[in-house]
Short mmCIF file of C-alpha atoms and ligand atoms in Angstrom, two decimals:
data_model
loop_
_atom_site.label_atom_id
_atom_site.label_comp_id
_atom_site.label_asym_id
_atom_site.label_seq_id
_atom_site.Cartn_x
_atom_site.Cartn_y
_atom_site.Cartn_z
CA UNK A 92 76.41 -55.52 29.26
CA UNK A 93 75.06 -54.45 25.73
CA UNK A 94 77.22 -52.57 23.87
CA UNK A 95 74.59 -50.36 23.81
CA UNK A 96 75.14 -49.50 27.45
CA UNK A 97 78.48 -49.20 28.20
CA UNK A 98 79.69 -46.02 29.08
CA UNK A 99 82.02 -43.72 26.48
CA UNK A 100 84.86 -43.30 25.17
CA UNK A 101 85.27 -47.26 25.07
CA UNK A 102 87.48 -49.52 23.21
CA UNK A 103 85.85 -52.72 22.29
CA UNK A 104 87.21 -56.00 21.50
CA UNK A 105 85.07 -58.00 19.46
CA UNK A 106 86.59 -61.64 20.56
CA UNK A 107 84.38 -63.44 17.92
CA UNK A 108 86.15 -61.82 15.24
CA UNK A 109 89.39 -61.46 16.91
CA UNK A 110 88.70 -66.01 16.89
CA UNK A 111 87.55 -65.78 13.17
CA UNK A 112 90.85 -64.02 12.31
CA UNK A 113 92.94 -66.73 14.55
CA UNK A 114 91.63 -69.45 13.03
CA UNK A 115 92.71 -67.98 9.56
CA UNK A 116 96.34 -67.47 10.72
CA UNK A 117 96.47 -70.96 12.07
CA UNK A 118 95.22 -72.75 8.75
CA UNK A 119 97.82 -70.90 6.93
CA UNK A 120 100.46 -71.79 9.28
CA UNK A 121 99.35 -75.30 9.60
CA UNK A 122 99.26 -75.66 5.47
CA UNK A 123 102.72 -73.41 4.70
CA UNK A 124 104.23 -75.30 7.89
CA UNK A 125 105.49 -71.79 9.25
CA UNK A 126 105.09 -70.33 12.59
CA UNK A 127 103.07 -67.05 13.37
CA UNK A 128 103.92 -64.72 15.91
CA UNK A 129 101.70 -61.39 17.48
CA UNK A 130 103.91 -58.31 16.62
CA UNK A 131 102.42 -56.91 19.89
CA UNK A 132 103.39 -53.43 18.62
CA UNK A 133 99.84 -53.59 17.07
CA UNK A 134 98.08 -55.02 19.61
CA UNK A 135 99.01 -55.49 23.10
CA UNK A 136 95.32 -56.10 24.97
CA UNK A 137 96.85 -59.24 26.99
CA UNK A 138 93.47 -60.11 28.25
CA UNK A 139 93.18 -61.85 24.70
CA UNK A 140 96.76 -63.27 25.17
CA UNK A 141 94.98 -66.46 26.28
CA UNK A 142 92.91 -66.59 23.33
CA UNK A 143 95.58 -66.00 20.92
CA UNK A 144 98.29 -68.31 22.94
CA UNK A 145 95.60 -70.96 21.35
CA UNK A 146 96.54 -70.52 18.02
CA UNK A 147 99.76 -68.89 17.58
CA UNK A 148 103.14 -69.85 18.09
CA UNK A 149 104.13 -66.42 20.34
CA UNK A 150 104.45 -62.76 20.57
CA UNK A 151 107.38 -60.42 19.07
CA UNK A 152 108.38 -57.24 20.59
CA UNK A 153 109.84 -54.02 19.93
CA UNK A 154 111.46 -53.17 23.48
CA UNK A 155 112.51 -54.55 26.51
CA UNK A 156 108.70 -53.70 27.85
CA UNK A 157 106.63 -55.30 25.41
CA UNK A 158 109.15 -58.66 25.54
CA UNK A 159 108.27 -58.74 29.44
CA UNK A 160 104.62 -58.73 28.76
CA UNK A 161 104.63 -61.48 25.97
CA UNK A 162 106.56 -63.46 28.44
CA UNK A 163 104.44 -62.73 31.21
CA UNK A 164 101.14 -62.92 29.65
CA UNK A 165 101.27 -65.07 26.62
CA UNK A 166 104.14 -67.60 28.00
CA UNK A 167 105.03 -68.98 24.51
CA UNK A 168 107.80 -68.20 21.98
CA UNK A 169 108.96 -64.95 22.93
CA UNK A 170 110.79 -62.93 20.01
CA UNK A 171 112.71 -59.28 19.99
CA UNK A 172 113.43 -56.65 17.01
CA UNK A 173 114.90 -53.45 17.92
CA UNK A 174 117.51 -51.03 16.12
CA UNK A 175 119.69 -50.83 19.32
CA UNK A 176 119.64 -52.64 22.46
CA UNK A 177 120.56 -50.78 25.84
CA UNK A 178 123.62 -52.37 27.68
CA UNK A 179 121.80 -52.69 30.99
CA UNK A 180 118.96 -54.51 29.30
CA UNK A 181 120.24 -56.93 27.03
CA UNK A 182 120.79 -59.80 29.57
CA UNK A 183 117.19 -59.40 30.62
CA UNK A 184 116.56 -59.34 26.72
CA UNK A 185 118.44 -62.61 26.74
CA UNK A 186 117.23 -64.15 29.01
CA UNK A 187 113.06 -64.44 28.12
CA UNK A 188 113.50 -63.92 24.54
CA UNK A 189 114.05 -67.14 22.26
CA UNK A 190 115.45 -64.76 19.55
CA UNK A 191 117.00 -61.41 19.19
CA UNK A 192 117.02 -59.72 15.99
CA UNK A 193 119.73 -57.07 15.66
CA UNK A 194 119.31 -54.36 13.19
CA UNK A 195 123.43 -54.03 12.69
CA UNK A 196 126.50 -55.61 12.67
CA UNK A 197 127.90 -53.12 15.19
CA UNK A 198 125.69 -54.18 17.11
CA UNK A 199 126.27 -57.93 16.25
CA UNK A 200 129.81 -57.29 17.14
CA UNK A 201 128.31 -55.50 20.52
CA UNK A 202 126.14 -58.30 21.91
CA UNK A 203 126.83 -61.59 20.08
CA UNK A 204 128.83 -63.51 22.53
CA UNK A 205 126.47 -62.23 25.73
CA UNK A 206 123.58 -62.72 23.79
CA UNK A 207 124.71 -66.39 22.80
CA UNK A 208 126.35 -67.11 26.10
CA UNK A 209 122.66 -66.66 27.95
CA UNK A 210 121.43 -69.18 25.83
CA UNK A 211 121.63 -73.15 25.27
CA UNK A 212 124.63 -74.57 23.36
CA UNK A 213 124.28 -74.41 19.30
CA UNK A 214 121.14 -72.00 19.43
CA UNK A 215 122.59 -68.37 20.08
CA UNK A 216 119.31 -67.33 18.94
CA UNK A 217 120.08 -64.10 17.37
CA UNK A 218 119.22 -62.58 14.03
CA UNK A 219 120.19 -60.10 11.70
CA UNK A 220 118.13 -57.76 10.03
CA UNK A 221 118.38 -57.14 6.05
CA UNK A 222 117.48 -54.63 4.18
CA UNK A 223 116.37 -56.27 0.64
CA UNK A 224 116.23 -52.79 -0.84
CA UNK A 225 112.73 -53.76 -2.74
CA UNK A 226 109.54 -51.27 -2.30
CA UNK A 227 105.84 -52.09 -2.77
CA UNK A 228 104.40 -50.09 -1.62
CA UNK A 229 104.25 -45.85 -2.39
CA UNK A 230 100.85 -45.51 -0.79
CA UNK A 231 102.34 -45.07 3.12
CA UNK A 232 105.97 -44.11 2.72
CA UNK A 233 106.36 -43.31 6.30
CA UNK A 234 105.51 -46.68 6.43
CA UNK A 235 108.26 -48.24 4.24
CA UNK A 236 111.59 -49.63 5.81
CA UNK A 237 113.04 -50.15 1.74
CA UNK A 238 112.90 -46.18 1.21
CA UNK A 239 116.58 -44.67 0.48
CA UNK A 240 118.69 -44.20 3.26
CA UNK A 241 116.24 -46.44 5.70
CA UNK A 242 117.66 -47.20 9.10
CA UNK A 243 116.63 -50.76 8.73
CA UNK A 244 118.30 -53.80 8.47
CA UNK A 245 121.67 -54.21 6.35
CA UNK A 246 122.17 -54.28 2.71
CA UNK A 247 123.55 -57.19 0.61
CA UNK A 248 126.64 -54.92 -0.20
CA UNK A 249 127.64 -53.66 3.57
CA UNK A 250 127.13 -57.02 5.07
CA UNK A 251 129.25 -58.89 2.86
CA UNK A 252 132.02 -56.25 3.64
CA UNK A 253 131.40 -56.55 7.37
CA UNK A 254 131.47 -60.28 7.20
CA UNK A 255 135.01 -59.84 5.37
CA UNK A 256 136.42 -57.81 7.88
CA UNK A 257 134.96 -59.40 11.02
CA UNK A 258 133.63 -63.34 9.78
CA UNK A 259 133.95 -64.08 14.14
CA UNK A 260 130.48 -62.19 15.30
CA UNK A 261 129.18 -63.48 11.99
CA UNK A 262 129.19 -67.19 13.58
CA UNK A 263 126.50 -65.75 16.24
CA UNK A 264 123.71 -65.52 13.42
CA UNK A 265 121.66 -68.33 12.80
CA UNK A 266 118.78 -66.56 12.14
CA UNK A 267 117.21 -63.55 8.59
CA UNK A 268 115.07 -60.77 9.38
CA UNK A 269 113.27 -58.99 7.28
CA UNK A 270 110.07 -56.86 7.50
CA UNK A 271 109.34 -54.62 4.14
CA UNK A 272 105.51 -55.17 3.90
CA UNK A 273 102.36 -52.70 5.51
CA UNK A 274 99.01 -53.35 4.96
CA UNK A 275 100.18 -55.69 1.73
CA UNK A 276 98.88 -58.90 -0.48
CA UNK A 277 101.60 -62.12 -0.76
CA UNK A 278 101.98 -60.48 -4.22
CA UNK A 279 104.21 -57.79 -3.24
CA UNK A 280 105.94 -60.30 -0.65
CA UNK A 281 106.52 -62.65 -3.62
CA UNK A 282 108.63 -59.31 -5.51
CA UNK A 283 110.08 -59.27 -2.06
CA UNK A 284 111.52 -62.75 -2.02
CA UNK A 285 112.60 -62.45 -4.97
CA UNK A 286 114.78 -59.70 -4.02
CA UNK A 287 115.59 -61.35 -1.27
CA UNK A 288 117.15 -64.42 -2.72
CA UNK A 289 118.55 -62.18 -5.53
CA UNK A 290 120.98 -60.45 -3.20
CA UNK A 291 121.45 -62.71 -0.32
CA UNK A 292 120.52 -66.26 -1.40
CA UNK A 293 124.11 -67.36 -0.52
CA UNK A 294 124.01 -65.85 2.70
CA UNK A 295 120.31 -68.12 3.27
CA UNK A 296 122.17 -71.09 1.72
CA UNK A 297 125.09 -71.04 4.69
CA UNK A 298 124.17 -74.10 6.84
CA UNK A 299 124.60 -71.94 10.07
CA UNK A 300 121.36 -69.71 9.04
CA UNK A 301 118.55 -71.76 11.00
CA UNK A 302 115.44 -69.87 10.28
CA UNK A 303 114.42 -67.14 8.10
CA UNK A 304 111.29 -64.39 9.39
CA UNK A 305 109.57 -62.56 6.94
CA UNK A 306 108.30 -59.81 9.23
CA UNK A 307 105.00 -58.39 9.59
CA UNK A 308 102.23 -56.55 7.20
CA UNK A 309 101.11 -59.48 5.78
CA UNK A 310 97.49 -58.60 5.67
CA UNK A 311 96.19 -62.34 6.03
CA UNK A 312 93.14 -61.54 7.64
CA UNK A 313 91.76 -59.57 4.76
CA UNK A 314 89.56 -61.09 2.25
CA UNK A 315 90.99 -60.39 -0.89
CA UNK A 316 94.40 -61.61 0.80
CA UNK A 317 96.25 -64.73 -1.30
CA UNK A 318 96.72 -67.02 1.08
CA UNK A 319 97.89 -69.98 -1.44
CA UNK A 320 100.32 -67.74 -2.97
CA UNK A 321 101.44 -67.09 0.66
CA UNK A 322 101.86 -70.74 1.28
CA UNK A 323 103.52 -71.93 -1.84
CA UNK A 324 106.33 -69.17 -1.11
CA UNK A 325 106.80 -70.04 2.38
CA UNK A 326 106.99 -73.71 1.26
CA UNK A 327 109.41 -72.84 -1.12
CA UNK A 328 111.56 -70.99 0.89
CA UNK A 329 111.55 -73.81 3.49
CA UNK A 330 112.65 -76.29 0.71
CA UNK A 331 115.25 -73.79 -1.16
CA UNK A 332 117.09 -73.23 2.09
CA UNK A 333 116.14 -75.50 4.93
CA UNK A 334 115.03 -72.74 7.12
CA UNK A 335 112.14 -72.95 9.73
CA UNK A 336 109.81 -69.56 8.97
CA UNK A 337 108.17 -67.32 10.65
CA UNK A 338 105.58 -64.59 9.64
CA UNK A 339 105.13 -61.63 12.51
CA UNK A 340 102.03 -59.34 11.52
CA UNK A 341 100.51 -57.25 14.16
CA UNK A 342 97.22 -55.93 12.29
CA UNK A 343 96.43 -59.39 10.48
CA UNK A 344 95.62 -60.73 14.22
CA UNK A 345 93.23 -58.01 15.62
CA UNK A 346 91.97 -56.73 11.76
CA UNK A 347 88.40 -55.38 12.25
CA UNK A 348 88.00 -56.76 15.64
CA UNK A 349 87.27 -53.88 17.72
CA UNK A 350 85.25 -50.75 17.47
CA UNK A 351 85.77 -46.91 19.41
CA UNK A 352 82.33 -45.88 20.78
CA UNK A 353 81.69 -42.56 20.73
CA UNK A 354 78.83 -39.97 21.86
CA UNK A 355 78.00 -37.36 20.14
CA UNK A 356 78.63 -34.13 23.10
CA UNK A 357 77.77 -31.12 20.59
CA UNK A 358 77.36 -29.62 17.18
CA UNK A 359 79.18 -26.48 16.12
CA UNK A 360 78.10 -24.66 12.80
CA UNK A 361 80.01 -22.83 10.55
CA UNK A 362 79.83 -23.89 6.37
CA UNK A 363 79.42 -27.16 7.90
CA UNK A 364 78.37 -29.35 10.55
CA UNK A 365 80.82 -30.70 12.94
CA UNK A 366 80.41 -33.06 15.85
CA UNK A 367 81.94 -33.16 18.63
CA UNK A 368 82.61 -36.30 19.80
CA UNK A 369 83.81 -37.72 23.39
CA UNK A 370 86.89 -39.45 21.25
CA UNK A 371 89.46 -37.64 19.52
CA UNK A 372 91.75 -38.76 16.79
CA UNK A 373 94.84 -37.29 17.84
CA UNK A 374 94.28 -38.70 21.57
CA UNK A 375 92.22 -42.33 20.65
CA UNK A 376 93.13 -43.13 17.04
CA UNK A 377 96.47 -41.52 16.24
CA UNK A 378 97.12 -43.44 13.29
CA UNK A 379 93.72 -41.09 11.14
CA UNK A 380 96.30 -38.11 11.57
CA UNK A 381 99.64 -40.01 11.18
CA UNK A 382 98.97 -42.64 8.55
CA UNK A 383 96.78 -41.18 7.48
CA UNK A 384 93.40 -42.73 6.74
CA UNK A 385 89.44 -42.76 7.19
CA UNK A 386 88.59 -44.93 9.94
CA UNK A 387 84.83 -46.69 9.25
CA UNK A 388 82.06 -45.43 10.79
CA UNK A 389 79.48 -47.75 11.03
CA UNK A 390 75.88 -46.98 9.16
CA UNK A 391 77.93 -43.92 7.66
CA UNK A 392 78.68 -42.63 3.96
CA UNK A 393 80.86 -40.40 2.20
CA UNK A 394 80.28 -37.15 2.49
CA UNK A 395 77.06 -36.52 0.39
CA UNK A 396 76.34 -39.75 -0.11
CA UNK A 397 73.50 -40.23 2.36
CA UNK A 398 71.19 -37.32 3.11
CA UNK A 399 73.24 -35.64 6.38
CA UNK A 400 76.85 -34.99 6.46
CA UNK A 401 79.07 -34.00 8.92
CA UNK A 402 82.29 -33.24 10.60
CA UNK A 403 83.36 -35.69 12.76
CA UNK A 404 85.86 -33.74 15.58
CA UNK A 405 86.49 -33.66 19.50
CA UNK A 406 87.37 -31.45 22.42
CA UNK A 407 90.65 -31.21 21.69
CA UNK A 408 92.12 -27.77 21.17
CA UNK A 409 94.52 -29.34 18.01
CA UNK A 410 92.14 -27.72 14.83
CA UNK A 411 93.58 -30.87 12.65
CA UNK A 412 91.82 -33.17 15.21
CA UNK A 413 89.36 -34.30 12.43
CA UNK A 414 88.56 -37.86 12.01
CA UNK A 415 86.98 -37.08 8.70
CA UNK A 416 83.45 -36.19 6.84
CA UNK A 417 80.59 -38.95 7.18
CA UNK A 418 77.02 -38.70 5.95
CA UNK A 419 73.92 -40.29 7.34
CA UNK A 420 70.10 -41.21 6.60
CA UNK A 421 69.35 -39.02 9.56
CA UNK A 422 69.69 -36.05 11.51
CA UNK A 423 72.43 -36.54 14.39
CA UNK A 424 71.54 -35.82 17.27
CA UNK A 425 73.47 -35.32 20.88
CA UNK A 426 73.45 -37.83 23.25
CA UNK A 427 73.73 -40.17 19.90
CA UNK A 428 76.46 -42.90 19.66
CA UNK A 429 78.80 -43.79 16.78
CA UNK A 430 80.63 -46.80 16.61
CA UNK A 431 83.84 -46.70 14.59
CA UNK A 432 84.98 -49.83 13.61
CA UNK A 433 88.68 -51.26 12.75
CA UNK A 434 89.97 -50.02 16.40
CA UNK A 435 91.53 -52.49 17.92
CA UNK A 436 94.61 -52.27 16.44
CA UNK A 437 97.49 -49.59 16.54
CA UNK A 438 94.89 -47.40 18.75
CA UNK A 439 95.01 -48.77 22.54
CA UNK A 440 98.60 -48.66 21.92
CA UNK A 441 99.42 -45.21 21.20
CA UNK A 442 96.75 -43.61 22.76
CA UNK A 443 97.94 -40.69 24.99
CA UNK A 444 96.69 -38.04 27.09
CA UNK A 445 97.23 -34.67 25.26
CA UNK A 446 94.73 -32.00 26.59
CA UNK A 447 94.00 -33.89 29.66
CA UNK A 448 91.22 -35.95 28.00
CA UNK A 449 90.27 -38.91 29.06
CA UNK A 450 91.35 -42.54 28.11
CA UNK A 451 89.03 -44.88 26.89
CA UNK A 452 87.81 -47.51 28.87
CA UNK A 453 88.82 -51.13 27.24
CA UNK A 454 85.64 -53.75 27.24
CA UNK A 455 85.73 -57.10 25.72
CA UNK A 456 82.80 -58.99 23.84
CA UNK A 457 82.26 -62.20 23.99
CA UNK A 458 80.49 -64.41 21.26
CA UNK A 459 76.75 -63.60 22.60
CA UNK A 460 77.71 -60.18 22.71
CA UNK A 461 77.84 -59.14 25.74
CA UNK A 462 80.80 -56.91 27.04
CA UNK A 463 82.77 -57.03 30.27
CA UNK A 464 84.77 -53.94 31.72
CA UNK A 465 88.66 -54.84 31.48
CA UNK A 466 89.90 -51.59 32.72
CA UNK A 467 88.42 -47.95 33.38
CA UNK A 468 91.07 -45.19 33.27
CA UNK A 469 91.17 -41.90 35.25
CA UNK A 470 92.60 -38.57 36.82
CA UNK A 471 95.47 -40.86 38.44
CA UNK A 472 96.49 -42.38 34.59
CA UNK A 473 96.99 -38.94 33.24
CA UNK A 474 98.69 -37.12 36.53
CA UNK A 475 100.86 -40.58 36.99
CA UNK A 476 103.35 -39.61 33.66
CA UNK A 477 104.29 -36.03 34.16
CA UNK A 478 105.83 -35.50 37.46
C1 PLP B 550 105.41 -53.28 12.52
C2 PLP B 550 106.13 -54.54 12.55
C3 PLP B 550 105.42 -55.76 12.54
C4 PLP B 550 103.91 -55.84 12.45
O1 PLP B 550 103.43 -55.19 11.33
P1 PLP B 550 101.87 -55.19 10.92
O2 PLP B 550 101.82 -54.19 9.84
O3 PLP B 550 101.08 -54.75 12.12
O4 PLP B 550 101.52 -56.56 10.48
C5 PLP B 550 106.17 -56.91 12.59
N1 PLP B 550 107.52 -56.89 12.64
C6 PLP B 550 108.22 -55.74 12.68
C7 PLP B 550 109.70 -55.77 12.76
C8 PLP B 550 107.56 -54.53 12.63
O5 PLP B 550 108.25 -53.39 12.65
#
């Protein structure tokens, strides 16, 4: 079916893009001689986990939940990051996950020797976190895991104590972790490296540390993105250490391969124009209220900028439920669609319910263009989580 056509609120996935953006990733990892993994935290449409199985090395995940469905669905390296791990899941966690990255020594000193005894000889497969203490970035600080009193990973300073008093669950580590990076060039991961061999360089010199992964919002995909700079560091952290690497972005993988189509339902007037739309951006794109930021609109300007503007809202009863102000060459009318664009990533996946409006149905495109229903979503979906 024509885009066109299909009914709304849809999520699309636009697969020739989603392929354009794959065969990016696996040039880079071919040239740096790294492997790249789906943080599925972005993106978790596992129809595409066949299409992506082609060219990446696996799927991470940030629960117990999202490692079941790389292993189910995508069936290749299978990788784990979470601050704490239940006790009643970690031998599930064991078993279909070829690494576990632990955000502690605590819990090091918790899991270690189950973790290690699930799998073969030599490889525990588990990881420790670090915390390199480097920022880049000020523009989305609820977005940065460097930030002053951050939860994540351990400092050079606590983890050489904690090795000190307890160098026994250190011998379970054979693997780094860190992730500092959103949305970011190989620039600011270059300052990051840097940092990172600064303060634990020795620690990456020990012969027991195996690999080394560098985490996700690498923004690969994008065209101003460095990509030999990206290489040459990965190379040279490869050589410096004898570590295999791995890079885990989410966004990089699905970056402007899906839209949110939208109809336009109403206008309201008062000072200005708003329209209200059959998507919302507290329900269907969270992330224009949280991160926040203007999602693109296609055929759209800035407010003013083309001879119509309006307020882009929904049904919701939230009043901050704006997506933003857009102009256009013409008069909008109902019954109209909009396409916003950049929505296949960090939307499906923390889409919710609130209000009792509807989810999104999820279509896929295929190269011609033509879309095929994945799933439709109804009364049962919203009823099914609260009681
Ligand atoms: C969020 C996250 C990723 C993916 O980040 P992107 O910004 O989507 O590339 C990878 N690894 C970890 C540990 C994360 O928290």
């Amino acid at each position: 079916m024509d885009i066109c056509r299909i009914p709304t609120p849809a999520y699309v996935i636009d697969e020739k893009k989603m392929k354009e953006n794959l065969e990016i990733l696996r040039d880079t990892a071919d040239q740096a001689g790294c492997k790249i993994l789906l943080a599925q935290k972005a993106f978790s449409g596992f129809c595409e986990y066949p299409l992506i199985a082609r060219y990446l090395a696996g799927a991470t995940a940030s629960s117990l939940h999202e490692a079941k469905l790389g292993h189910e669905e995508m069936g290749k390296e299978n990788h784990i990051f979470s601050c704490a791990y239940r006790p009643e899941e970690i031998r599930e966690i064991a078993e279909i996950c070829d690494h576990i990255v632990v955000n502690s020594y605590s819990q090091l000193e918790k899991y270690g020797e189950t973790i290690a005894s699930l799998h073969p000889a030599g490889h525990t497969g588990i990881g420790l976190r670090i915390n390199p203490e480097c920022s880049t970035q000020t523009d989305h600080a609820i977005y940065d895991p460097c930030a002053p009193g951050s939860r994540f990973g351990v400092t050079s300073i606590r983890l050489k104590e904690a090795i000190r008093r307890n160098p026994e669950a250190w011998k379970y580590v054979e693997g780094i972790h860190f992730h500092t990076l959103c949305e970011q060039n190989s620039d600011d991961l270059e300052t990051t490296l840097q940092a990172v061999e600064d303060k634990f360089g020795d620690i990456l010199s020990q012969p027991q540390i195996r690999w080394l992964n560098m985490g996700g919002g690498h923004h690969i995909t994008r065209p101003d993105y460095d990509r030999q700079r990206l290489i040459r560091l990965v190379r040279h952290m490869k050589e410096t250490y004898r570590v295999e690497v791995y890079l885990e972005p989410g966004e990089a993988i699905a970056l402007n391969a899906g839209y949110l189509v939208t109809e336009v339902m109403d206008q309201v007037e008062n000072g200005i124009t708003t329209l209200i739309l059959d998507a919302s951006a507290a329900c269907h794109m969270p992330d224009v209220i949280e991160m926040p930021y203007r999602p693109p609109l296609r055929d759209s300007g800035e407010p003013d900028e083309k001879a119509f503007t309006y307020r882009l809202s929904s049904c919701t009863c939230l009043s901050g439920d704006i997506i933003g102000d857009y102009s256009f060459d013409h008069e909008v009318k109902e019954g109209e669609r909009l396409y916003f664009e950049d929505m296949a990533i960090y939307s499906m996946v923390k889409n919710n319910t609130f209000n009792g409006i509807g989810l999104p149905s999820i279509w896929a495109m295929d190269e011609s263009g033509d879309c095929r229903l994945i799933r439709r979503f109804g009364y049962e979906d919203f009823k099914n989580r609260l009681s």
